[in-house]
PQR file of N, CA, C, O and H, with PARSE charges and radii, in Angstrom:
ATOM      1  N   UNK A   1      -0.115  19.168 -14.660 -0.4000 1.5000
ATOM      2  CA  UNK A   1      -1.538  19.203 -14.358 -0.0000 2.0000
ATOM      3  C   UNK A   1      -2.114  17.802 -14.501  0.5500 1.7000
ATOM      4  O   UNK A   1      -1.536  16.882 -15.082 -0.5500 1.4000
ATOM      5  N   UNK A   2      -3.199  17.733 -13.971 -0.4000 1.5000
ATOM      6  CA  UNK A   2      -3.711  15.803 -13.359 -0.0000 2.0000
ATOM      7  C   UNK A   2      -4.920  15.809 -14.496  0.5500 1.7000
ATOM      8  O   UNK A   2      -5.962  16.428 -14.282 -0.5500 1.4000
ATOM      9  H   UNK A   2      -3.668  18.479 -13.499  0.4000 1.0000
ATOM     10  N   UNK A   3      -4.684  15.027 -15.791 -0.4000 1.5000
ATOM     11  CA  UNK A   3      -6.224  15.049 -16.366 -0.0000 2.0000
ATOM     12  C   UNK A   3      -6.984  14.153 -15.506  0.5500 1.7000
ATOM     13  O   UNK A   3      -6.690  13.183 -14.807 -0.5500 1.4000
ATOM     14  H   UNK A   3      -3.837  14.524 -15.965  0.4000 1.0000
ATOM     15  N   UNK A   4      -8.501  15.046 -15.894 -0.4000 1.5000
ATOM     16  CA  UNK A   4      -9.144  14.546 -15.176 -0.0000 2.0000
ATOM     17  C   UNK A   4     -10.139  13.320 -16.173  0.5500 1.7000
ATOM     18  O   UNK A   4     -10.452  13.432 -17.358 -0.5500 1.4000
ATOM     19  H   UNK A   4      -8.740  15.834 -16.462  0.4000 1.0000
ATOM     20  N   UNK A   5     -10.460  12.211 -15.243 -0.4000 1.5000
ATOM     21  CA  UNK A   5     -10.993  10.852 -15.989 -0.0000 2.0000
ATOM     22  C   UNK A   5     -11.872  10.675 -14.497  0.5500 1.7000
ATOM     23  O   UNK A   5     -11.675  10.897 -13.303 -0.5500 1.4000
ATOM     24  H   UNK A   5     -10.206  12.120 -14.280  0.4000 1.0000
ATOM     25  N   UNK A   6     -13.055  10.085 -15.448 -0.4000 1.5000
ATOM     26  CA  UNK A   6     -14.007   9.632 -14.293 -0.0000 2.0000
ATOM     27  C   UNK A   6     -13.734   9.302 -12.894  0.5500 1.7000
ATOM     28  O   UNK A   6     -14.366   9.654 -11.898 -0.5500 1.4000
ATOM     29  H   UNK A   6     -13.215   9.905 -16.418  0.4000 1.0000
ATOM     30  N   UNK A   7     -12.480   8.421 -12.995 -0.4000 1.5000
ATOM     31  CA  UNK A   7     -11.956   7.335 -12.081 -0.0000 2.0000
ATOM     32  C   UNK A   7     -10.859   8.194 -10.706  0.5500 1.7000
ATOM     33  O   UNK A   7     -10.416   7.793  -9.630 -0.5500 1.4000
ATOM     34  H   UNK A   7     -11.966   8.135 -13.803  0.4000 1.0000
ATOM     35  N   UNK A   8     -10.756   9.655 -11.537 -0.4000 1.5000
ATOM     36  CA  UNK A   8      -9.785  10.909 -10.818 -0.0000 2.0000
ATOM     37  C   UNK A   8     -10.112  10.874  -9.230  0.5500 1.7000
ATOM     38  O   UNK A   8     -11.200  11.224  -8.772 -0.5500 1.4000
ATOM     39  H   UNK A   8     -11.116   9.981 -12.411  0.4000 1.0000
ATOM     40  N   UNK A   9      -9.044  10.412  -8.463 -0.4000 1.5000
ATOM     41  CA  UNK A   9      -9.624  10.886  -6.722 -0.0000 2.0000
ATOM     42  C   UNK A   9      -9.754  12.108  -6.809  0.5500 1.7000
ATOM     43  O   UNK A   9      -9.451  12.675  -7.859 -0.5500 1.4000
ATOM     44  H   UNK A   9      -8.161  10.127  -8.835  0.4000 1.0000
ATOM     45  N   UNK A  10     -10.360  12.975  -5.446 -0.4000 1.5000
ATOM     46  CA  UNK A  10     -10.188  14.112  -5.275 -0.0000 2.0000
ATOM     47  C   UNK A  10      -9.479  15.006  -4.622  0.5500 1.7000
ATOM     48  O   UNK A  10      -9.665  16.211  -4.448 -0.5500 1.4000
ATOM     49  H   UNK A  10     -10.606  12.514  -4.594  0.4000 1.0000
ATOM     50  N   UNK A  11      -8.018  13.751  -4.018 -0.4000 1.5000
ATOM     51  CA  UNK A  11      -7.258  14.516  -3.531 -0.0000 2.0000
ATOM     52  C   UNK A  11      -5.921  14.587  -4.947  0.5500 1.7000
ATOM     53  O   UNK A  11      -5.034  15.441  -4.963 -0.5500 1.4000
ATOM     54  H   UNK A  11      -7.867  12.773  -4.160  0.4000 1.0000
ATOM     55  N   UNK A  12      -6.066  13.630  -5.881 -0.4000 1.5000
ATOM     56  CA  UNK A  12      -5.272  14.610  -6.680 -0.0000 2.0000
ATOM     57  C   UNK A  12      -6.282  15.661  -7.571  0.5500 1.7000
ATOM     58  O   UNK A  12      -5.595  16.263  -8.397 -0.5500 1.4000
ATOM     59  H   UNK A  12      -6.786  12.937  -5.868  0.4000 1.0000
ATOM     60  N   UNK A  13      -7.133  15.890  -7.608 -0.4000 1.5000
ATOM     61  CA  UNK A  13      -7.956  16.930  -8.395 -0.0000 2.0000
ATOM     62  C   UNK A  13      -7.310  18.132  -7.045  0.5500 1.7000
ATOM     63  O   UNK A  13      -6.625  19.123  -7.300 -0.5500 1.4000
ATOM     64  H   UNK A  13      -7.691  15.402  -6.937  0.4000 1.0000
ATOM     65  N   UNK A  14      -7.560  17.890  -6.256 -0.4000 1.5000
ATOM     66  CA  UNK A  14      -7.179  19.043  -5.126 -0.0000 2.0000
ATOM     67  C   UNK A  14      -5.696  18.938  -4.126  0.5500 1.7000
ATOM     68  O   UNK A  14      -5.611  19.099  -2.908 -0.5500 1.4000
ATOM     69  H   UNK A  14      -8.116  17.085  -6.050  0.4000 1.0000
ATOM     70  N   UNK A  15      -5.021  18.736  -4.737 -0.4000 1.5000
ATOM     71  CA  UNK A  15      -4.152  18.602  -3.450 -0.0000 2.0000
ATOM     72  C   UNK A  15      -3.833  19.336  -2.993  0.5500 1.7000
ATOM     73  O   UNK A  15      -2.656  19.094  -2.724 -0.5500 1.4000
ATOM     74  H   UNK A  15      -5.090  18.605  -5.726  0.4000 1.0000
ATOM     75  N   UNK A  16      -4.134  20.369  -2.596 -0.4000 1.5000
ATOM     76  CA  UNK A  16      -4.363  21.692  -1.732 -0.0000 2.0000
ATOM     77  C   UNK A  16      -4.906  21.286  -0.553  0.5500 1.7000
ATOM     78  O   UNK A  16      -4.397  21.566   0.532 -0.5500 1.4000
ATOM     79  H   UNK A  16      -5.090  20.567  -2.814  0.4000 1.0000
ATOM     80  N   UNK A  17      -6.314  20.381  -0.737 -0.4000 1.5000
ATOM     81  CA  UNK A  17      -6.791  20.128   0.543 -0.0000 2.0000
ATOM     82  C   UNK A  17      -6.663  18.806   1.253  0.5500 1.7000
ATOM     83  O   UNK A  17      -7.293  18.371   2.217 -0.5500 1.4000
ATOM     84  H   UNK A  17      -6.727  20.154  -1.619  0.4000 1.0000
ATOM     85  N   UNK A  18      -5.368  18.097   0.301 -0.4000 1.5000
ATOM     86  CA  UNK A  18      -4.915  16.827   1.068 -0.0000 2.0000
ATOM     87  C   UNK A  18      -4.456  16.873   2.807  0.5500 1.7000
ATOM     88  O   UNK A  18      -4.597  15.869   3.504 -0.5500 1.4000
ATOM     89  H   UNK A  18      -4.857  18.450  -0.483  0.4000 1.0000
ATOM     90  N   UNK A  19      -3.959  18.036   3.304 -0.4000 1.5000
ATOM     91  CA  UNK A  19      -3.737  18.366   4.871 -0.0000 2.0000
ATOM     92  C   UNK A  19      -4.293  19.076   5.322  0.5500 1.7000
ATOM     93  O   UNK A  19      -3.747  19.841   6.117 -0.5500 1.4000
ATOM     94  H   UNK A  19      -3.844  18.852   2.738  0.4000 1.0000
ATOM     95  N   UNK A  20      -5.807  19.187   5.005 -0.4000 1.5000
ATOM     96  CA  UNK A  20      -6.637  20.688   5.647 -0.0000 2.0000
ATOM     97  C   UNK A  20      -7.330  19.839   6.269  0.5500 1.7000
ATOM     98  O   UNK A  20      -7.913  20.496   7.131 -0.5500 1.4000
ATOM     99  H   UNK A  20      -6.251  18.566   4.359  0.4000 1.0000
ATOM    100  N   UNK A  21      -7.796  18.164   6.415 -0.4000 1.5000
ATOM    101  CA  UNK A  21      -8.406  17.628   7.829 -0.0000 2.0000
ATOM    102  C   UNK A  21      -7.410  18.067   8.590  0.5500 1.7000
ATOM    103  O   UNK A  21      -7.612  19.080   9.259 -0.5500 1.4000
ATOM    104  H   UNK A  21      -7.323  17.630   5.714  0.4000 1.0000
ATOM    105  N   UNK A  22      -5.953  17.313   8.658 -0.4000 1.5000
ATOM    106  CA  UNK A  22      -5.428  17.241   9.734 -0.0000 2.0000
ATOM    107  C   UNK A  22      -4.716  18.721  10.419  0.5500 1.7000
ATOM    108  O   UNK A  22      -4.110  18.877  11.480 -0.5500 1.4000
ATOM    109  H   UNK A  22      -5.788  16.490   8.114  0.4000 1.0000
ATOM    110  N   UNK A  23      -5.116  19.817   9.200 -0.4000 1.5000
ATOM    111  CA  UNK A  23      -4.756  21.098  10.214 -0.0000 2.0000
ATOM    112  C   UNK A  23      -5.836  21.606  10.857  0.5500 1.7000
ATOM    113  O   UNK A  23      -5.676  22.043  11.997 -0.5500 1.4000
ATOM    114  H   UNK A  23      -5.608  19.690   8.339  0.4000 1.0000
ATOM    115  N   UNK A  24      -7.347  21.643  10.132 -0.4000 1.5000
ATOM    116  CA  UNK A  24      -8.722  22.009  10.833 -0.0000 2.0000
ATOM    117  C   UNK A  24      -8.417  20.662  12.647  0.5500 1.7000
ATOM    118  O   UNK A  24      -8.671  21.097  13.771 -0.5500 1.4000
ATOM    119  H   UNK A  24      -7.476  21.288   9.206  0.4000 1.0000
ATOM    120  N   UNK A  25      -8.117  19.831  12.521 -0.4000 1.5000
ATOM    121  CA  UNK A  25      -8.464  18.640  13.552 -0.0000 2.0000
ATOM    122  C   UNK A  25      -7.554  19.342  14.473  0.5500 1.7000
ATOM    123  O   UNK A  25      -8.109  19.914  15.411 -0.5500 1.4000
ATOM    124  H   UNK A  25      -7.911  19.477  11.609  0.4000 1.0000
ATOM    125  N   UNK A  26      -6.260  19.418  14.400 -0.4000 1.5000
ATOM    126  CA  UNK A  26      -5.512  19.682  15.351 -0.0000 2.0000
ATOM    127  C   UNK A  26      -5.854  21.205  16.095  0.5500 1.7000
ATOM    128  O   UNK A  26      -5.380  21.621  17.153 -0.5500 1.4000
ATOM    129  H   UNK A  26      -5.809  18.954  13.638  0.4000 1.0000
ATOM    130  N   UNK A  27      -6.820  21.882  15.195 -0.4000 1.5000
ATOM    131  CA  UNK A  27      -7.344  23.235  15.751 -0.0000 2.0000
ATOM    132  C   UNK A  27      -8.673  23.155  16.455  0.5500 1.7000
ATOM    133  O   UNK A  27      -9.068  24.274  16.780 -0.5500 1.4000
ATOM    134  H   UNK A  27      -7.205  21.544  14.336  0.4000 1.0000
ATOM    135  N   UNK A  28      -9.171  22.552  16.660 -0.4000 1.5000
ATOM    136  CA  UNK A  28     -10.811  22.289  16.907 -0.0000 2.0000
ATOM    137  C   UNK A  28     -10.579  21.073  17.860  0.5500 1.7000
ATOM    138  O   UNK A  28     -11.310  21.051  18.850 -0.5500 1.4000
ATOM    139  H   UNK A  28      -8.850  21.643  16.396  0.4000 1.0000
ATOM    140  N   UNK A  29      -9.681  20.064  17.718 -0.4000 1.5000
ATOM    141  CA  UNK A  29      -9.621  19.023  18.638 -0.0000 2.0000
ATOM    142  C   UNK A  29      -9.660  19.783  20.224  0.5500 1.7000
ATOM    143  O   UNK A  29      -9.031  20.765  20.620 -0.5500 1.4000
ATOM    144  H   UNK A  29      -9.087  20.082  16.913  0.4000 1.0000
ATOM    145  N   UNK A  30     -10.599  18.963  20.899 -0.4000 1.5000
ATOM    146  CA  UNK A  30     -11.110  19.541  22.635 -0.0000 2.0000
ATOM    147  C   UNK A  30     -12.049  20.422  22.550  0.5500 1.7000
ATOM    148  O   UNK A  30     -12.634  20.599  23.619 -0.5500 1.4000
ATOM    149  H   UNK A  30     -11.110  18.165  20.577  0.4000 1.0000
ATOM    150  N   UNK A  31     -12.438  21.084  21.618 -0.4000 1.5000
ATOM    151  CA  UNK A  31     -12.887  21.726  22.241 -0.0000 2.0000
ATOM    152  C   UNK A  31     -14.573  21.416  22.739  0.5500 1.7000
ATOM    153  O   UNK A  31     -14.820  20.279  23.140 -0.5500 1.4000
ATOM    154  H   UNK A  31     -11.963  20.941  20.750  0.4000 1.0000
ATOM    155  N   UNK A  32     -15.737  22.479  22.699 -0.4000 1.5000
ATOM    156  CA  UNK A  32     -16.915  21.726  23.590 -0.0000 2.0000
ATOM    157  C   UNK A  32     -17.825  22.273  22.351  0.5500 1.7000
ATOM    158  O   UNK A  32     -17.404  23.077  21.519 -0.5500 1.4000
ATOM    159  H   UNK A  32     -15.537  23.403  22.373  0.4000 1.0000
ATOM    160  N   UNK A  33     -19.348  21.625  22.356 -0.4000 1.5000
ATOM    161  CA  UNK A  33     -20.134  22.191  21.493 -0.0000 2.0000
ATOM    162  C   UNK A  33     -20.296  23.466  21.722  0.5500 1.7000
ATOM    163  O   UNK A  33     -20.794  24.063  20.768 -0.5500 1.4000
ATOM    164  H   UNK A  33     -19.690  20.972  23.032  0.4000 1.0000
ATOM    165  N   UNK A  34     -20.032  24.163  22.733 -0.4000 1.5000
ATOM    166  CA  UNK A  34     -20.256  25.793  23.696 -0.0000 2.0000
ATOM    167  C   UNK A  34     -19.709  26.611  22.559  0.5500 1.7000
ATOM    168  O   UNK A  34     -20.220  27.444  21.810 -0.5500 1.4000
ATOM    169  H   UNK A  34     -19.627  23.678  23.508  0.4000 1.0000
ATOM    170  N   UNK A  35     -18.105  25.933  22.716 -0.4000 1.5000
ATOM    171  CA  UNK A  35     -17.026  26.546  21.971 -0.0000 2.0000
ATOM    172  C   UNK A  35     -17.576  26.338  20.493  0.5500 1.7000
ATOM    173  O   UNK A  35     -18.100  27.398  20.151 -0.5500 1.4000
ATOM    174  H   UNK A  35     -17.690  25.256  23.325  0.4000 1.0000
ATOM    175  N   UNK A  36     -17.652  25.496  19.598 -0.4000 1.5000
ATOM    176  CA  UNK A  36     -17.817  25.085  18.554 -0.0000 2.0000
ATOM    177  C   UNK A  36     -18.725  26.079  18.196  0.5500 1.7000
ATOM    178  O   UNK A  36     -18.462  26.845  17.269 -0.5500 1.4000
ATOM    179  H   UNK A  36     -17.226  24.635  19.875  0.4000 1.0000
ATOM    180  N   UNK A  37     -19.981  26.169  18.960 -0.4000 1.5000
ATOM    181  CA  UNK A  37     -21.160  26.863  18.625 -0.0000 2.0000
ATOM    182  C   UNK A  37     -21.227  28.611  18.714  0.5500 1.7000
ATOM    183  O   UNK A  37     -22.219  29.327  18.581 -0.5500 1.4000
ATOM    184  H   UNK A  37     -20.194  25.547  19.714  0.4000 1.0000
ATOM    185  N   UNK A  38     -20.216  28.890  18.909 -0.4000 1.5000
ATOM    186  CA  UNK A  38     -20.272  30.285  19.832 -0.0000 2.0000
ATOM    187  C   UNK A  38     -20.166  31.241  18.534  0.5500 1.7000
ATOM    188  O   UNK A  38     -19.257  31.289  17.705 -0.5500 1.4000
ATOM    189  H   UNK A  38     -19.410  28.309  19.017  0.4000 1.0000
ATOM    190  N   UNK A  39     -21.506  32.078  18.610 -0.4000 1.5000
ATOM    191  CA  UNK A  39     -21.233  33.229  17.893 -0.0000 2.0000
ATOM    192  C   UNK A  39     -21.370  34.770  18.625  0.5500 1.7000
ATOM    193  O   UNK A  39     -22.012  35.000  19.650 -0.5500 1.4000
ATOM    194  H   UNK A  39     -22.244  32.039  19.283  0.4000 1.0000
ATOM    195  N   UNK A  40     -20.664  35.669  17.895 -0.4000 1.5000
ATOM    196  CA  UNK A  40     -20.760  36.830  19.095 -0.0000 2.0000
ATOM    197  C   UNK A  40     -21.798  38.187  17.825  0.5500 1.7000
ATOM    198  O   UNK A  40     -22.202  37.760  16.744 -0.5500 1.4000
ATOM    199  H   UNK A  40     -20.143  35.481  17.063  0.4000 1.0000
ATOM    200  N   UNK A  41     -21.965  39.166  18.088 -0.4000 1.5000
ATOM    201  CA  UNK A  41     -22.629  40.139  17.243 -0.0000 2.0000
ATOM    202  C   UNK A  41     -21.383  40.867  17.280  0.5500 1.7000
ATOM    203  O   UNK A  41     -21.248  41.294  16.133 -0.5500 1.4000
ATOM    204  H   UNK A  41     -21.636  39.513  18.966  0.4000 1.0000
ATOM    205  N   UNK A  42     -20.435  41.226  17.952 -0.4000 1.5000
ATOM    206  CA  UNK A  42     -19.656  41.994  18.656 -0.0000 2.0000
ATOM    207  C   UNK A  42     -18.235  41.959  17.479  0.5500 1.7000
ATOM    208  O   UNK A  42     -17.449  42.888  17.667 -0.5500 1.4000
ATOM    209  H   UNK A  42     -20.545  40.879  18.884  0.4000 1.0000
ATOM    210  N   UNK A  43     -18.045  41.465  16.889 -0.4000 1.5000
ATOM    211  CA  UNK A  43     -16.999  41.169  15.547 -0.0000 2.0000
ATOM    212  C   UNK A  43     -17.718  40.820  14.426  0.5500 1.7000
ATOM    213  O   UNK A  43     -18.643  40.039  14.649 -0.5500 1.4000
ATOM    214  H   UNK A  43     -18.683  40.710  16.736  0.4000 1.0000
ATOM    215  N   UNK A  44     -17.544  41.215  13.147 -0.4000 1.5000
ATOM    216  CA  UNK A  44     -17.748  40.296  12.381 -0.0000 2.0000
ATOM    217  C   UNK A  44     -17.306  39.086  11.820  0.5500 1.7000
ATOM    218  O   UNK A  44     -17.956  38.350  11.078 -0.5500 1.4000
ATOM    219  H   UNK A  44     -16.793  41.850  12.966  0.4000 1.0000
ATOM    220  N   UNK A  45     -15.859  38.888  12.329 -0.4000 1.5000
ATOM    221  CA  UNK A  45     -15.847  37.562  12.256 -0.0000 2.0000
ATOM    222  C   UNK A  45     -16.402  36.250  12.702  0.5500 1.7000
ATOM    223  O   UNK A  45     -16.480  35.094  12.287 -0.5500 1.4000
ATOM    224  H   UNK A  45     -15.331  39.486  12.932  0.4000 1.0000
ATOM    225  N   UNK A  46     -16.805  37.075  13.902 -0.4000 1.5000
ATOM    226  CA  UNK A  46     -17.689  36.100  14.350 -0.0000 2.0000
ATOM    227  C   UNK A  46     -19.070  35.360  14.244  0.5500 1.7000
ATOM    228  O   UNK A  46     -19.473  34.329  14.783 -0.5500 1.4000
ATOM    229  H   UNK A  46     -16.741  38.014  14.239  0.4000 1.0000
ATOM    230  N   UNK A  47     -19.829  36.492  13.112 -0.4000 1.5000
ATOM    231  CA  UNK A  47     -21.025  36.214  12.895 -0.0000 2.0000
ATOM    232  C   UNK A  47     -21.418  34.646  12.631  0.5500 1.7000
ATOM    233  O   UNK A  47     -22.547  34.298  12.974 -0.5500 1.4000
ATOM    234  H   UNK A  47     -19.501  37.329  12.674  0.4000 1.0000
ATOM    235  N   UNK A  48     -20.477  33.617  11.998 -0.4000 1.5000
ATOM    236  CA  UNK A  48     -20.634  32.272  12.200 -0.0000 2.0000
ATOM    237  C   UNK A  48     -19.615  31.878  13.432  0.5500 1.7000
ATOM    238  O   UNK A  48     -18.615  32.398  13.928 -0.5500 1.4000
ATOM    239  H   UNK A  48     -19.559  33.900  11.720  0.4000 1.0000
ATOM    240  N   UNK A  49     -20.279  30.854  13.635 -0.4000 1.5000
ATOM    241  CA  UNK A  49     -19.366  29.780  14.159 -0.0000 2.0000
ATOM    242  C   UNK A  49     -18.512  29.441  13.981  0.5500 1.7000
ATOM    243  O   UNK A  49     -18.107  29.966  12.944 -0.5500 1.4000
ATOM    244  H   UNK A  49     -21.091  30.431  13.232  0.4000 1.0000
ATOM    245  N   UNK A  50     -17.423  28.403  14.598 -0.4000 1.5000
ATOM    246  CA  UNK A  50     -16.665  27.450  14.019 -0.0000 2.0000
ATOM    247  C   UNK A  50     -17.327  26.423  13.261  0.5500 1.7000
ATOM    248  O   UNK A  50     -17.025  26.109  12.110 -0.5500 1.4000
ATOM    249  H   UNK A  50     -17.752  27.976  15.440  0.4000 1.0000
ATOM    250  N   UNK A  51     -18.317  25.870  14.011 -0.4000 1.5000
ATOM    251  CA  UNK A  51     -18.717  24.628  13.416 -0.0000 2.0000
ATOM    252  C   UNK A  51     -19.578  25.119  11.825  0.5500 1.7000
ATOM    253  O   UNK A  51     -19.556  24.449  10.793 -0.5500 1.4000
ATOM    254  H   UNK A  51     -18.563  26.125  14.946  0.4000 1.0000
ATOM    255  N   UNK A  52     -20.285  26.434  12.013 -0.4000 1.5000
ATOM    256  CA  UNK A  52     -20.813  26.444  10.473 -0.0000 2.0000
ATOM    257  C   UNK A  52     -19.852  26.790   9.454  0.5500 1.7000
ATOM    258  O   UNK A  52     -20.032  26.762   8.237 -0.5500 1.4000
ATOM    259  H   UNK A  52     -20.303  26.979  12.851  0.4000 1.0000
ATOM    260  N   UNK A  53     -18.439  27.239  10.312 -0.4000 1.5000
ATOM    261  CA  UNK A  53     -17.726  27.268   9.209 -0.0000 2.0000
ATOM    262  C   UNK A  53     -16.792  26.451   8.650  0.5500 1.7000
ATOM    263  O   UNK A  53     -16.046  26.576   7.680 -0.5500 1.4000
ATOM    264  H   UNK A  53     -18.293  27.263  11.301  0.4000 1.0000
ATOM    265  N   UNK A  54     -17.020  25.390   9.634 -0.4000 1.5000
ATOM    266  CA  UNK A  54     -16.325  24.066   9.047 -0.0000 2.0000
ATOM    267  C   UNK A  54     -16.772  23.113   8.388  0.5500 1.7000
ATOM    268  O   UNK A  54     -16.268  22.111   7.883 -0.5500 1.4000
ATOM    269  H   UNK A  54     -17.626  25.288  10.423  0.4000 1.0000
ATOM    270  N   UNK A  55     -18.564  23.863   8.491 -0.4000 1.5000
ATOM    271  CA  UNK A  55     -19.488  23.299   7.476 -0.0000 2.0000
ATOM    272  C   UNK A  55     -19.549  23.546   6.257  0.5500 1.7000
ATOM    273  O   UNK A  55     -19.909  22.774   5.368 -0.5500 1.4000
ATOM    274  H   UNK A  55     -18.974  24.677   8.901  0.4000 1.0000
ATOM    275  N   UNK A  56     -19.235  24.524   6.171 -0.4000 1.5000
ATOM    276  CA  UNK A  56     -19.075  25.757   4.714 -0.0000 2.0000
ATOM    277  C   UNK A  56     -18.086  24.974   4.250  0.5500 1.7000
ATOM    278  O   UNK A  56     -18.289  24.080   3.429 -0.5500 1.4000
ATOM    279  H   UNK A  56     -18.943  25.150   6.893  0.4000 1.0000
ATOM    280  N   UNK A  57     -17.151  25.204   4.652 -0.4000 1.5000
ATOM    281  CA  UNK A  57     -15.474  25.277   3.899 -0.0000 2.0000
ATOM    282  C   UNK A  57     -15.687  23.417   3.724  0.5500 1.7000
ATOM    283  O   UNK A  57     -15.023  23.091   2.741 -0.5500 1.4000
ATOM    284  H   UNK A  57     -16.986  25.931   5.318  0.4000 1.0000
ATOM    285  N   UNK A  58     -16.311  22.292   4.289 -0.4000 1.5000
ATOM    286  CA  UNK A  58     -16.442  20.750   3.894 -0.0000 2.0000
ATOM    287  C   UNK A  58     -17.357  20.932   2.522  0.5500 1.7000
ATOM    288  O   UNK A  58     -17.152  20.244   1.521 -0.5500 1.4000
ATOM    289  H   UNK A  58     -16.851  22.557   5.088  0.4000 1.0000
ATOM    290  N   UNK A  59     -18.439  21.992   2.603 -0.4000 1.5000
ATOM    291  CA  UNK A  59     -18.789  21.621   1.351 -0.0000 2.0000
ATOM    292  C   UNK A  59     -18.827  23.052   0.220  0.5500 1.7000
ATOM    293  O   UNK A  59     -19.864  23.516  -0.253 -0.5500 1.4000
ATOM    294  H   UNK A  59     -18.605  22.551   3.416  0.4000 1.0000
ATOM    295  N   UNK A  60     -17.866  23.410   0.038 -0.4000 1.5000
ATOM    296  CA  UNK A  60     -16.857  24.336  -1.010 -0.0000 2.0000
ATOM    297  C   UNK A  60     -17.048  23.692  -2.246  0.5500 1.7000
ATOM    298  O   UNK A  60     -17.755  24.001  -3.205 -0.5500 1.4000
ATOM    299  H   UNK A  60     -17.023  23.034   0.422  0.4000 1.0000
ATOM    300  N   UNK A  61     -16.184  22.607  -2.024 -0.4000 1.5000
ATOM    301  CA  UNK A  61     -15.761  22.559  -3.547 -0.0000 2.0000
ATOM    302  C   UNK A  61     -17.104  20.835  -3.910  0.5500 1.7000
ATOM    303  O   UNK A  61     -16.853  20.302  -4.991 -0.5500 1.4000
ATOM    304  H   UNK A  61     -15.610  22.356  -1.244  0.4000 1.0000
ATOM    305  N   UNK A  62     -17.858  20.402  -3.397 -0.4000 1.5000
ATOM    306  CA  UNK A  62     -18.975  19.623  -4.290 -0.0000 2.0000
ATOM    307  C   UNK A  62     -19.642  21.191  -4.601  0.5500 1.7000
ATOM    308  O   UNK A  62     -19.869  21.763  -5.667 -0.5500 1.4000
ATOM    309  H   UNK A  62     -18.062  20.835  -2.519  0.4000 1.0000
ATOM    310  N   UNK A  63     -19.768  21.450  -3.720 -0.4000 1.5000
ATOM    311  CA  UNK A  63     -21.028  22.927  -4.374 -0.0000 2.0000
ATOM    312  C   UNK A  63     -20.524  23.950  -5.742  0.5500 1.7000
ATOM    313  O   UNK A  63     -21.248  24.585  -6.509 -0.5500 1.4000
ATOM    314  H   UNK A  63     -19.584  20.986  -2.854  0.4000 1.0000
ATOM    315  N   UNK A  64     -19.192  23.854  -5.723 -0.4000 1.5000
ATOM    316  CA  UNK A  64     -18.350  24.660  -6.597 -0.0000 2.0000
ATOM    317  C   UNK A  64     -18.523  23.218  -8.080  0.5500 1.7000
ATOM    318  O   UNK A  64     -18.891  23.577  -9.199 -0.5500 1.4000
ATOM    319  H   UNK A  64     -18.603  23.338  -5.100  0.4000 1.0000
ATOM    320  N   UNK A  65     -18.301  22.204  -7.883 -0.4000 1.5000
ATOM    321  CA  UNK A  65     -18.420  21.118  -8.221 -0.0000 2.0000
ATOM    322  C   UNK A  65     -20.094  21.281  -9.224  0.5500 1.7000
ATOM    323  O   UNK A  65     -20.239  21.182 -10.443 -0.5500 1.4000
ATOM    324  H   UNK A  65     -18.002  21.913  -6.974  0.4000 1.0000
ATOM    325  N   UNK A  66     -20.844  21.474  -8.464 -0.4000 1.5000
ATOM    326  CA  UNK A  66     -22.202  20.959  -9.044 -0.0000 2.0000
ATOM    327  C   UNK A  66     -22.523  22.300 -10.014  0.5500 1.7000
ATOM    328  O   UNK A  66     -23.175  22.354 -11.057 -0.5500 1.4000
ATOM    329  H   UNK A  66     -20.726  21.554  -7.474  0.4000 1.0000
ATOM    330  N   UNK A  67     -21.810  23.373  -9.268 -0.4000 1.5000
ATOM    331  CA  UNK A  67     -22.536  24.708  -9.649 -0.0000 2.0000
ATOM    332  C   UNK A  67     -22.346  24.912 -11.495  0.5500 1.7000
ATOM    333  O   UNK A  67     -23.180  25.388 -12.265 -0.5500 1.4000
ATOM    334  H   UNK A  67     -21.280  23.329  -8.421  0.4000 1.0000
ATOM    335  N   UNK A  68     -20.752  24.288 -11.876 -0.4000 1.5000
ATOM    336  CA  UNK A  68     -20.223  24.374 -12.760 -0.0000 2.0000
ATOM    337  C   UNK A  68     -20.400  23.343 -13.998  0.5500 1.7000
ATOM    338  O   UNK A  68     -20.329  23.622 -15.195 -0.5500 1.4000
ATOM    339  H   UNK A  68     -20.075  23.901 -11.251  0.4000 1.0000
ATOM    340  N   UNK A  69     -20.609  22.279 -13.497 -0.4000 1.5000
ATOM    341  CA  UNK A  69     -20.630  20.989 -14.002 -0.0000 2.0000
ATOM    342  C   UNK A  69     -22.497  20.525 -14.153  0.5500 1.7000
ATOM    343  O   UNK A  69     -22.826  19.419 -14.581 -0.5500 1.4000
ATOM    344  H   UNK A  69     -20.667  22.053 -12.525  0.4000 1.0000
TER
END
């Protein structure tokens, strides 16, 4: 386990999410704001977006971060 010291990056506090740019990028790369933006009523998965949920999941862990600390 990584103690943590002021000076701690946050990809060793997390290295879980050291390859989650480059797997979110390679999934989302091309596509259009249409796509990005598209929500349907018709699923519930769909009730967000991509893009709000790539908004969510970027700010996870400061919010998890502040909530605790």
């Amino acid at each position: 386990m990584t103690d943590i010291v002021e000076s701690s990056k946050g990809a060793e506090l997390f290295p879980e999410f050291k390859g989650l740019f480059k797997l979110i990028k390679l999934e989302v790369d091309g596509l259009s704001d249409r796509q990005l933006d598209y929500t349907s009523t018709k699923w519930t998965w769909s009730d967000w977006s991509i893009r709000n949920q790539l908004s969510h999941m970027a700010s996870l862990i400061p919010r998890w971060l502040v909530v605790r600390w």
